Short mmCIF file of C-alpha atoms and ligand atoms in Angstrom, two decimals:
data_model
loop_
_atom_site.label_atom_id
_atom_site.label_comp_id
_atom_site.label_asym_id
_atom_site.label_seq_id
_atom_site.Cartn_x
_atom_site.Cartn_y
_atom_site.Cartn_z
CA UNK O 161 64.85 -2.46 71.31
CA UNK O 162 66.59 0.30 69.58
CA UNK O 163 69.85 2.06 70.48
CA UNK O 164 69.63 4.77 72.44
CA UNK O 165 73.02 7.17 71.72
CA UNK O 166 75.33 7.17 73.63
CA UNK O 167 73.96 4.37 75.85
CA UNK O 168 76.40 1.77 76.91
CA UNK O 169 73.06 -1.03 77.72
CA UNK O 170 73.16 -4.18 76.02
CA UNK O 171 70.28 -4.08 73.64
CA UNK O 172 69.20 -7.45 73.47
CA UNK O 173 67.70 -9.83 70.74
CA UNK O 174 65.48 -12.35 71.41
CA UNK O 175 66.14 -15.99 69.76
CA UNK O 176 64.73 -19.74 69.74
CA UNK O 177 66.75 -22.11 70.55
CA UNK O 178 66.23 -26.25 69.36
CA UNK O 179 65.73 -27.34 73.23
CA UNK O 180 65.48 -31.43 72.25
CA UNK O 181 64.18 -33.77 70.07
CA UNK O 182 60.09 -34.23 70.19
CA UNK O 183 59.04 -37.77 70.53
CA UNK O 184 55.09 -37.42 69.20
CA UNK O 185 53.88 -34.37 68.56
CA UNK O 186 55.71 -31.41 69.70
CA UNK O 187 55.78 -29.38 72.62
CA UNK O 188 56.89 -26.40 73.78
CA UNK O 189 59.39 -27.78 76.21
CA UNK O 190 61.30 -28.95 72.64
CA UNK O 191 61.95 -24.96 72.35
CA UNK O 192 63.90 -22.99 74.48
CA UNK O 193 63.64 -19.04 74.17
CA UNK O 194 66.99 -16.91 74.98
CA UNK O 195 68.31 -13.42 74.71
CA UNK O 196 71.35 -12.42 73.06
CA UNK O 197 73.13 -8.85 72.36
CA UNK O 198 71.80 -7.52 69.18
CA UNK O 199 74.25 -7.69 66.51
CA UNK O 200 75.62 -5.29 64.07
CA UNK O 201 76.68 -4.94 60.26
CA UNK O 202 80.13 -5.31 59.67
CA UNK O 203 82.01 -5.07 56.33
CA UNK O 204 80.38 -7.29 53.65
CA UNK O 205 77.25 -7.80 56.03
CA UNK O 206 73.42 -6.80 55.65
CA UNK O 207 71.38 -6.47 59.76
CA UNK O 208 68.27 -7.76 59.13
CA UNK O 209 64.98 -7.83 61.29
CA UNK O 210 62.53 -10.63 60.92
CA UNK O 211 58.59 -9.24 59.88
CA UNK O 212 56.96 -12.68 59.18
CA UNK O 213 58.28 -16.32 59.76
CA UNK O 214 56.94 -19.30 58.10
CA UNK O 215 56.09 -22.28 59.97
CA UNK O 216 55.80 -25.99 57.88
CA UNK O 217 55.44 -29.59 58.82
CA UNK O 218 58.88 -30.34 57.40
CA UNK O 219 60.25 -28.83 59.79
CA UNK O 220 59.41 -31.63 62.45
CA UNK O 221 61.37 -34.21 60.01
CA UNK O 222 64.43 -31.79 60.42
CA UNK O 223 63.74 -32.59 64.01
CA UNK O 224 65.10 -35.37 63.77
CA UNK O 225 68.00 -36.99 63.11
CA UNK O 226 66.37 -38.82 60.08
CA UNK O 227 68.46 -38.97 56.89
CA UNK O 228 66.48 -36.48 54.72
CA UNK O 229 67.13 -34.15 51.78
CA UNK O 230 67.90 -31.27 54.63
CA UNK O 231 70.08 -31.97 57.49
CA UNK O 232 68.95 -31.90 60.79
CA UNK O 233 68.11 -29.15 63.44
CA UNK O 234 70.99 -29.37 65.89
CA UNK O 235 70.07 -28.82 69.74
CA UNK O 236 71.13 -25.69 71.26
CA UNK O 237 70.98 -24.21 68.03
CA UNK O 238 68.38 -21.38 66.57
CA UNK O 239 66.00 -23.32 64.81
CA UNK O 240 65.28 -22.04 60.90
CA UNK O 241 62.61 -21.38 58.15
CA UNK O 242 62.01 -19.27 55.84
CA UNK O 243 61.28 -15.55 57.05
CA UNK O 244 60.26 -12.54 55.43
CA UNK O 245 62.64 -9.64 56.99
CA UNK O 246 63.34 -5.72 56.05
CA UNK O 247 67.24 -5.16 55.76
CA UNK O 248 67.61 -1.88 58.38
CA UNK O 249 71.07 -1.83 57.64
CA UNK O 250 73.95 -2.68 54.60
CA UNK O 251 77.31 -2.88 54.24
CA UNK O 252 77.13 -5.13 51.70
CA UNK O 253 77.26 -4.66 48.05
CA UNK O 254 73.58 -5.02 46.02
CA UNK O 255 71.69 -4.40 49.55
CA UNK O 256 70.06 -1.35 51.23
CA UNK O 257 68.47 -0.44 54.14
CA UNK O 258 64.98 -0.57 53.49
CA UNK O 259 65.17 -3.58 51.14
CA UNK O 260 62.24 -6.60 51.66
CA UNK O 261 64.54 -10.35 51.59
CA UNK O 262 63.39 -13.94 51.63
CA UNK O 263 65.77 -16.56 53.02
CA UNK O 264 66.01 -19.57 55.06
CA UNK O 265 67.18 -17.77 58.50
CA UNK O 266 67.42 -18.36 62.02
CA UNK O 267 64.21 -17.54 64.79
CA UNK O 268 66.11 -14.73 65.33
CA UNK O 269 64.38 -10.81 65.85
CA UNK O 270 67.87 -9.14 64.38
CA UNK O 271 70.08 -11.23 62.20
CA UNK O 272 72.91 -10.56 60.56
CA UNK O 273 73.87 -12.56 56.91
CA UNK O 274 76.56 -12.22 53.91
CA UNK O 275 73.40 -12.34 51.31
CA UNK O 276 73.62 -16.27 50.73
CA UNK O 277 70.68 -17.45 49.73
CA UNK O 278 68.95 -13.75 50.57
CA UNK O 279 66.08 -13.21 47.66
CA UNK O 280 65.20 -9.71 47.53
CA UNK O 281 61.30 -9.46 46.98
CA UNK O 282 59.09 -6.46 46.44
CA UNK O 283 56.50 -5.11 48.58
CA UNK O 284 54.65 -3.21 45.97
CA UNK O 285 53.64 -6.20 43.75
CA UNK O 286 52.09 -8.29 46.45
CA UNK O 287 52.18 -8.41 50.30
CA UNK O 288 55.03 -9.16 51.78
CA UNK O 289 53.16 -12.15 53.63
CA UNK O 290 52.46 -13.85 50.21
CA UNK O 291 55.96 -14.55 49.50
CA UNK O 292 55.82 -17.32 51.87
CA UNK O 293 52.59 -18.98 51.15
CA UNK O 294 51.20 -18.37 47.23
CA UNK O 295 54.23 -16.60 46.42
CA UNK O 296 56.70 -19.03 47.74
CA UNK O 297 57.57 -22.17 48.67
CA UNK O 298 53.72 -23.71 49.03
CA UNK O 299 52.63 -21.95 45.71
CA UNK O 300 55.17 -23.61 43.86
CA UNK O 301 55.15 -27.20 45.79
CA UNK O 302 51.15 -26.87 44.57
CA UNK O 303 52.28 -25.93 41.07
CA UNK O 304 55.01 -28.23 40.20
CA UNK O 305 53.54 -31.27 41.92
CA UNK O 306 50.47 -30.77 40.39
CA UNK O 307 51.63 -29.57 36.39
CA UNK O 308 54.85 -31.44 36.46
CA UNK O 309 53.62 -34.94 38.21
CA UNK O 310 50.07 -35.05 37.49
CA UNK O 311 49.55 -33.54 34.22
CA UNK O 312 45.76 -32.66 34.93
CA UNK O 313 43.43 -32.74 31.70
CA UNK O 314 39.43 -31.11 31.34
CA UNK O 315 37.19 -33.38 32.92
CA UNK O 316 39.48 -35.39 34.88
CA UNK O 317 38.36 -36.30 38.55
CA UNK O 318 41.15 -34.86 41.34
CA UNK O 319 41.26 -35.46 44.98
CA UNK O 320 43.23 -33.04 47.23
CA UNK O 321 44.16 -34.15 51.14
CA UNK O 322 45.05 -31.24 53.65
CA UNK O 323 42.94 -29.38 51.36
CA UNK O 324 42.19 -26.06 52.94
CA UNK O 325 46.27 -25.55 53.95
CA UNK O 326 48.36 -23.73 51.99
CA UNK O 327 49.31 -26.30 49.24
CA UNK O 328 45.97 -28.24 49.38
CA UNK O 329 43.75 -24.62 48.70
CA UNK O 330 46.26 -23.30 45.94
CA UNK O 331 46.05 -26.94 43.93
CA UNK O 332 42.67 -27.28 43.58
CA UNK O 333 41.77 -23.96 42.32
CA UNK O 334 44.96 -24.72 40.04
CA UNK O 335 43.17 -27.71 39.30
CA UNK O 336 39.87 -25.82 38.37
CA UNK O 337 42.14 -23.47 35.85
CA UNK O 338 42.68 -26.59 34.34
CA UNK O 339 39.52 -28.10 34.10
CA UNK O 340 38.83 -30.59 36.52
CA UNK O 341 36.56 -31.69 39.22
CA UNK O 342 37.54 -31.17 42.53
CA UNK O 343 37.05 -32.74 45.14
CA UNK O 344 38.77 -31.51 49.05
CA UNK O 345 39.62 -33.52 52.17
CA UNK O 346 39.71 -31.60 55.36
CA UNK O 347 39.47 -31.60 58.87
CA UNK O 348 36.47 -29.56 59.63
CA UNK O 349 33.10 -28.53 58.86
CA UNK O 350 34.05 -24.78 58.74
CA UNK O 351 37.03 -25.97 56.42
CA UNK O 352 34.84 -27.83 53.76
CA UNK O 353 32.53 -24.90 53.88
CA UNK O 354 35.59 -22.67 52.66
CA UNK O 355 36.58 -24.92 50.35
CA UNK O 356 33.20 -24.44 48.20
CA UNK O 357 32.88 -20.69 49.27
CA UNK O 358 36.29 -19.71 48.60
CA UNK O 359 38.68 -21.65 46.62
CA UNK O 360 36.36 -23.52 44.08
CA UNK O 361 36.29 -26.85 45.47
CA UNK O 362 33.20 -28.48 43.76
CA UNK O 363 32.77 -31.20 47.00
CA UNK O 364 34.92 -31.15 49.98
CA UNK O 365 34.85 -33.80 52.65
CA UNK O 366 35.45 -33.48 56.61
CA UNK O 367 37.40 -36.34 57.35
CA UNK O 368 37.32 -36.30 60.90
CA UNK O 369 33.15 -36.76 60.92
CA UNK O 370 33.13 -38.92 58.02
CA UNK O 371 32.83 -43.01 59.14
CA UNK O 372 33.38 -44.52 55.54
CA UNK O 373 35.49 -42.35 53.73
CA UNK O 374 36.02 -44.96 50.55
CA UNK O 375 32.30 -44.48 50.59
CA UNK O 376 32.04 -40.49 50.36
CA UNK O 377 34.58 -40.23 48.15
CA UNK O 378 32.85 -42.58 45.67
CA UNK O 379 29.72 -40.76 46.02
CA UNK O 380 31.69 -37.16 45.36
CA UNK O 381 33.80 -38.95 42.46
CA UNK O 382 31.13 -41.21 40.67
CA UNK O 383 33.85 -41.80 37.77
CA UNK O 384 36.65 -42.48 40.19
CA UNK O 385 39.70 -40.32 40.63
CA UNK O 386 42.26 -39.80 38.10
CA UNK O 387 44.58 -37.36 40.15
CA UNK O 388 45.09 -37.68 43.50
CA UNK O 389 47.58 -34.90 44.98
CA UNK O 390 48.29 -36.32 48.29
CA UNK O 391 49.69 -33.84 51.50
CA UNK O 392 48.93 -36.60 54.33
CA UNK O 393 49.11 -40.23 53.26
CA UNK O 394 47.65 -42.81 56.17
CA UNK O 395 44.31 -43.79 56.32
CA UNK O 396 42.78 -41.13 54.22
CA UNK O 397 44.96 -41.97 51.51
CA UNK O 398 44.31 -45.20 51.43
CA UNK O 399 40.25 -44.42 51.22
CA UNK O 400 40.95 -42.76 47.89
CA UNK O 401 43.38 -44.93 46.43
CA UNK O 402 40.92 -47.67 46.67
CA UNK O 403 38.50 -45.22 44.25
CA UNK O 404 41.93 -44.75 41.88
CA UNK O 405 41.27 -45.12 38.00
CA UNK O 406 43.17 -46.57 35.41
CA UNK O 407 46.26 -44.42 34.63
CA UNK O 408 45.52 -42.10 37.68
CA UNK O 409 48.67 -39.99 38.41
CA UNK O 410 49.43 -39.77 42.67
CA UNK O 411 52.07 -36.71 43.51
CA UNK O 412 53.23 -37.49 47.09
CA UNK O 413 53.71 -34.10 48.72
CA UNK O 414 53.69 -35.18 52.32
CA UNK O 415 52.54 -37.56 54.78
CA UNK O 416 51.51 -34.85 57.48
CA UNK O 417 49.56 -37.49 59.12
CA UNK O 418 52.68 -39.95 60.17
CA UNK O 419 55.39 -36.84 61.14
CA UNK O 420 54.65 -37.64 65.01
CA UNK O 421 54.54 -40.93 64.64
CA UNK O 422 56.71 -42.96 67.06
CA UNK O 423 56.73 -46.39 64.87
CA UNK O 424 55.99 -47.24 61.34
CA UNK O 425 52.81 -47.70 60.61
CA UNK O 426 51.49 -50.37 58.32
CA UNK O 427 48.64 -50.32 55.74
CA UNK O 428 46.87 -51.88 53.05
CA UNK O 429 49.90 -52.72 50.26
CA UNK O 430 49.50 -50.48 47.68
CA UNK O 431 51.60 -51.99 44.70
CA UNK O 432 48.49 -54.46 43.56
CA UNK O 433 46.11 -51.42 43.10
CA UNK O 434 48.87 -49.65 41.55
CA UNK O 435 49.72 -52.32 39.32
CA UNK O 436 46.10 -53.17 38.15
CA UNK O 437 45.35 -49.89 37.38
CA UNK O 438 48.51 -48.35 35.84
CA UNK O 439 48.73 -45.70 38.44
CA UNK O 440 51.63 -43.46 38.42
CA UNK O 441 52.73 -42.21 42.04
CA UNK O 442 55.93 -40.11 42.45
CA UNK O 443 56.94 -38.50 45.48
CA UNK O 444 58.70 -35.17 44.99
CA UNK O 445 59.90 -32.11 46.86
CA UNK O 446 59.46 -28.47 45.72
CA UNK O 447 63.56 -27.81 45.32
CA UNK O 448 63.56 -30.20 42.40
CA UNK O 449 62.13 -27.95 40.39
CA UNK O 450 64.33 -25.11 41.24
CA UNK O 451 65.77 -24.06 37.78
CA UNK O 452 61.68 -23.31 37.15
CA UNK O 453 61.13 -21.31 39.75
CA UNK O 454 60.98 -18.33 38.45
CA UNK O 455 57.99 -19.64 35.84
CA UNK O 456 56.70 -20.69 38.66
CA UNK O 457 56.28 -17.89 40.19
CA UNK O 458 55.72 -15.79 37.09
CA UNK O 459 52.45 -18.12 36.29
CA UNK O 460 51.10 -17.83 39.81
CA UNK O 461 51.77 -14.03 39.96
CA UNK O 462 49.75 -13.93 36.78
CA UNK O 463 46.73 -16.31 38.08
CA UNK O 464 46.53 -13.85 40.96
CA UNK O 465 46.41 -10.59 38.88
CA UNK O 466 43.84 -12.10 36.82
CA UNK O 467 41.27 -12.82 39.81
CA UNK O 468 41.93 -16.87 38.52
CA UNK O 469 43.77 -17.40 42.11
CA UNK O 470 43.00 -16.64 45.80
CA UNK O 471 44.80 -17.75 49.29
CA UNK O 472 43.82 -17.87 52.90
CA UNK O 473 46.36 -17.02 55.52
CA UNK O 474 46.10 -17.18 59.40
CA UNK O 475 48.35 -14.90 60.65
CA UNK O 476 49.66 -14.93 64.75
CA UNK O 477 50.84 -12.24 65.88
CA UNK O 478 54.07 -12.18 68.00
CA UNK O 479 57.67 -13.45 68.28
CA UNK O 480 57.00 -16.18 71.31
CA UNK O 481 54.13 -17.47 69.20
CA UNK O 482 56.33 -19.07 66.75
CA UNK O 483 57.14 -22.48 68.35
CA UNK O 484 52.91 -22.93 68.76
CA UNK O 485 51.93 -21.45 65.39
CA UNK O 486 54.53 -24.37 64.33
CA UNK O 487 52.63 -27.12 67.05
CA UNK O 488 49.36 -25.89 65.90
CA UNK O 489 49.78 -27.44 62.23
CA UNK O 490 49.59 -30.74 63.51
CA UNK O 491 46.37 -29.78 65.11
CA UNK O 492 44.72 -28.19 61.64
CA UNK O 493 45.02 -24.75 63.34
CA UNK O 494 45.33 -22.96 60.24
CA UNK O 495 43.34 -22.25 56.64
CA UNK O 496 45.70 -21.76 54.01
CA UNK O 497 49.05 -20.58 55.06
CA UNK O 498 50.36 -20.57 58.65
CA UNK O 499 52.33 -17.44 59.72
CA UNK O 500 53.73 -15.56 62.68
CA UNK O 501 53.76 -12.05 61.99
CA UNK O 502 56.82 -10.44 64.04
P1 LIG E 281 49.11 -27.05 55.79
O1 LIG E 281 48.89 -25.60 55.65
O2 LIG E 281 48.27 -27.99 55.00
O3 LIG E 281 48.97 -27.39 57.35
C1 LIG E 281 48.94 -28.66 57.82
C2 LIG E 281 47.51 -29.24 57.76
O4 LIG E 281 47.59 -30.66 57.80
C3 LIG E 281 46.66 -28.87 58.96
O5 LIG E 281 46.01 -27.63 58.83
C4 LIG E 281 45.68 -30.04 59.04
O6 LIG E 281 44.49 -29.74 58.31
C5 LIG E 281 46.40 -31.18 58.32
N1 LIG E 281 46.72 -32.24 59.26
C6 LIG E 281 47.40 -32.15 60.42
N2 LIG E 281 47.50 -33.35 61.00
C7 LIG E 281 46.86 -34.23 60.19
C8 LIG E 281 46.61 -35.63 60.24
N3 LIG E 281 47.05 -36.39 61.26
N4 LIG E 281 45.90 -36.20 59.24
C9 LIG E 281 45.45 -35.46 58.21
N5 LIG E 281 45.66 -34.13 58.09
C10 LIG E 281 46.36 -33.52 59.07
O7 LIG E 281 50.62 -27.40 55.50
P2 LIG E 281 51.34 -27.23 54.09
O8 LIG E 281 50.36 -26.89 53.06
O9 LIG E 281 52.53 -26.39 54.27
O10 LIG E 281 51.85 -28.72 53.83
C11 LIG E 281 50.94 -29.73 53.42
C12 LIG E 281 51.73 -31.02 53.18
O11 LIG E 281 52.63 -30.81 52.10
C13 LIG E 281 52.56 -31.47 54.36
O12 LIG E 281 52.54 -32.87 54.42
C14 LIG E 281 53.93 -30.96 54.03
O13 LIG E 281 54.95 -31.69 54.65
C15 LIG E 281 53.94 -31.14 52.53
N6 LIG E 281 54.84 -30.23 51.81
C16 LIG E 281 55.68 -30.83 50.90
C17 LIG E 281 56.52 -30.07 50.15
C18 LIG E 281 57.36 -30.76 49.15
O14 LIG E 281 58.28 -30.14 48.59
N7 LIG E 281 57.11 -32.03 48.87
C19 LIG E 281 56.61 -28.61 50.31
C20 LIG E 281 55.62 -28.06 51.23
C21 LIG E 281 54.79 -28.88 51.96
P3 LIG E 281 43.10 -30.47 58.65
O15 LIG E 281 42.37 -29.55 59.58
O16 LIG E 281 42.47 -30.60 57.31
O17 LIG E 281 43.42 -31.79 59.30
#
């Protein structure tokens, strides 16, 4: 991939294209994979190259065309998230080659950008992985939602869905900092066992071989739940809000388990058990909190360096893998944070 001098051959970049819309879960036919000439810096330009790419389950609601806080992926278009690439060459003011960024990019291998929304980050003070996962955007969606919604207190009960993925692992040991019992839901048995080893969780649950799970979480949460941080919403959520206590706080992260979804599904109503119980539920998303950020960040850094926080991160390694890193989510694929690694 790199000029030869002299040469007059293209050299080419690869790039993934938004192919069409899934209906259910993805598939790879929704990607389309395409070559392009490799660009170059011009005035007032950084040419960046893509090391690690972050794959999410928001992404499938920018698939599609679903008012949402972030428009929509358009087809024939690169699709984006946030990467982790080395600038190899500047021509813009406050960048240099050599230079680690975080941004919300195209799946590009070579980019080019005017430094919008570029964040340079530092490769010495963690790895350059992290800044996606407990670094990034999942740290902080685990730190705000659970400091700024849920307000945990010593002793207090908390239940954590889509525990062992990158927001689920990082709030519960955030929860432990603060005192509580935790208690994980996840969908395996090697999952729950990590969940204990790793991140602190004092009971996990495997949802997928558990027939009554109102039942096992009232055994793991004998005084009921008073925080319930909630990353899939359907049926398991509605097991554990029928163990809610009185003034219980509920951050709404995500509802990983409707995104495929083809029609709205219906469930127990909620608003009674709210209402009898005082229950505070507030959905939220991580850019809300933006001003914070950087205390964010700042506290997690700090949890880290102290031994007080750990992360799990399965890493796949290769360009092409991106779109099925990205399908794999909705499979439970991954511990802790999902990444392609470029
Ligand atoms: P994860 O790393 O948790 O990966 C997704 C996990 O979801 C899978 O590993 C799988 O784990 C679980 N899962 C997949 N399908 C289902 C299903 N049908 N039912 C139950 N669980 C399922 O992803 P993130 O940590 O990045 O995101 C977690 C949640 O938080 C998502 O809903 C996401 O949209 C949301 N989010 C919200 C943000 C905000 O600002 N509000 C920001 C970031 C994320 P398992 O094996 O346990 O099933």
């Amino acid at each position: 991939m790199d000029d030869i001098p002299g040469s007059k051959r293209k050299i080419m970049n690869k790039v993934i294209l938004f192919n069409k819309r899934p209906v259910g879960k993805p598939t790879l036919e929704d990607f389309k994979f395409v070559e392009e000439e490799k660009p170059t810096a011009e005035s007032g330009q950084v040419l960046l190259k893509t090391l690690y790419v972050s794959v999410d389950p928001y992404l499938r609601g920018r698939m599609t065309t679903a008012k949402s806080y972030i428009p929509p992926f358009e087809l024939n278009k690169p699709l984006q998230s946030t990467l982790v690439a080395e600038v190899v060459e500047s021509k813009l003011e406050g960048f240099n080659a050599g230079d680690f960024i975080t941004g919300n990019l195209d799946w590009k291998e070579y980019q080019v950008s005017n430094g919008s929304g570029l964040n340079k980050v530092d490769a010495n003070a963690a790895s350059l992985s992290a800044y996606l996962g407990i670094l990034g955007m999942t740290g902080l969606t685990a730190y705000f939602g659970l400091t700024e919604i849920a307000h945990p207190k010593p002793g207090e009960t908390i239940v954590v869905s889509g525990a062992a993925g990158a927001v689920g692992s990082i709030v519960g040991q955030i929860a432990k900092i603060f005192g509580c019992k935790v208690i994980g839901l996840a969908g395996s048995d090697d999952k729950v066992a990590l969940l204990k080893s790793k991140f602190g969780y004092d009971e996990a649950i495997n949802y997928k071989t558990t027939e009554d799970m109102k039942a096992a979480i009232a055994a793991a949460a004998p005084n009921g739940v008073d925080i319930y941080f909630d990353n899939v919403g359907g049926e398991i959520s509605d097991a554990v809000l029928a163990n809610i206590n009185k003034f219980a706080r509920v951050p709404l992260c995500g509802a990983i388990s409707s995104y495929n979804d083809t029609e709205v599904e219906t469930g127990p109503r909620i608003q009674s058990i709210l209402v009898k119980n005082s229950v505070l539920m507030q959905g939220f998303i991580v850019s809300n909190y933006l001003p914070k950020f950087k205390e964010g960040i700042a506290q997690l850094s700090t949890w880290l360096q102290e031994g007080k926080l750990t992360y799990s991160e399965t890493i796949v390694d290769g360009f092409d893998q991106i779109p099925q890193a990205f399908i794999d989510l909705f499979d439970g694929k991954n511990n802790g944070k999902m990444i392609v690694k470029i």
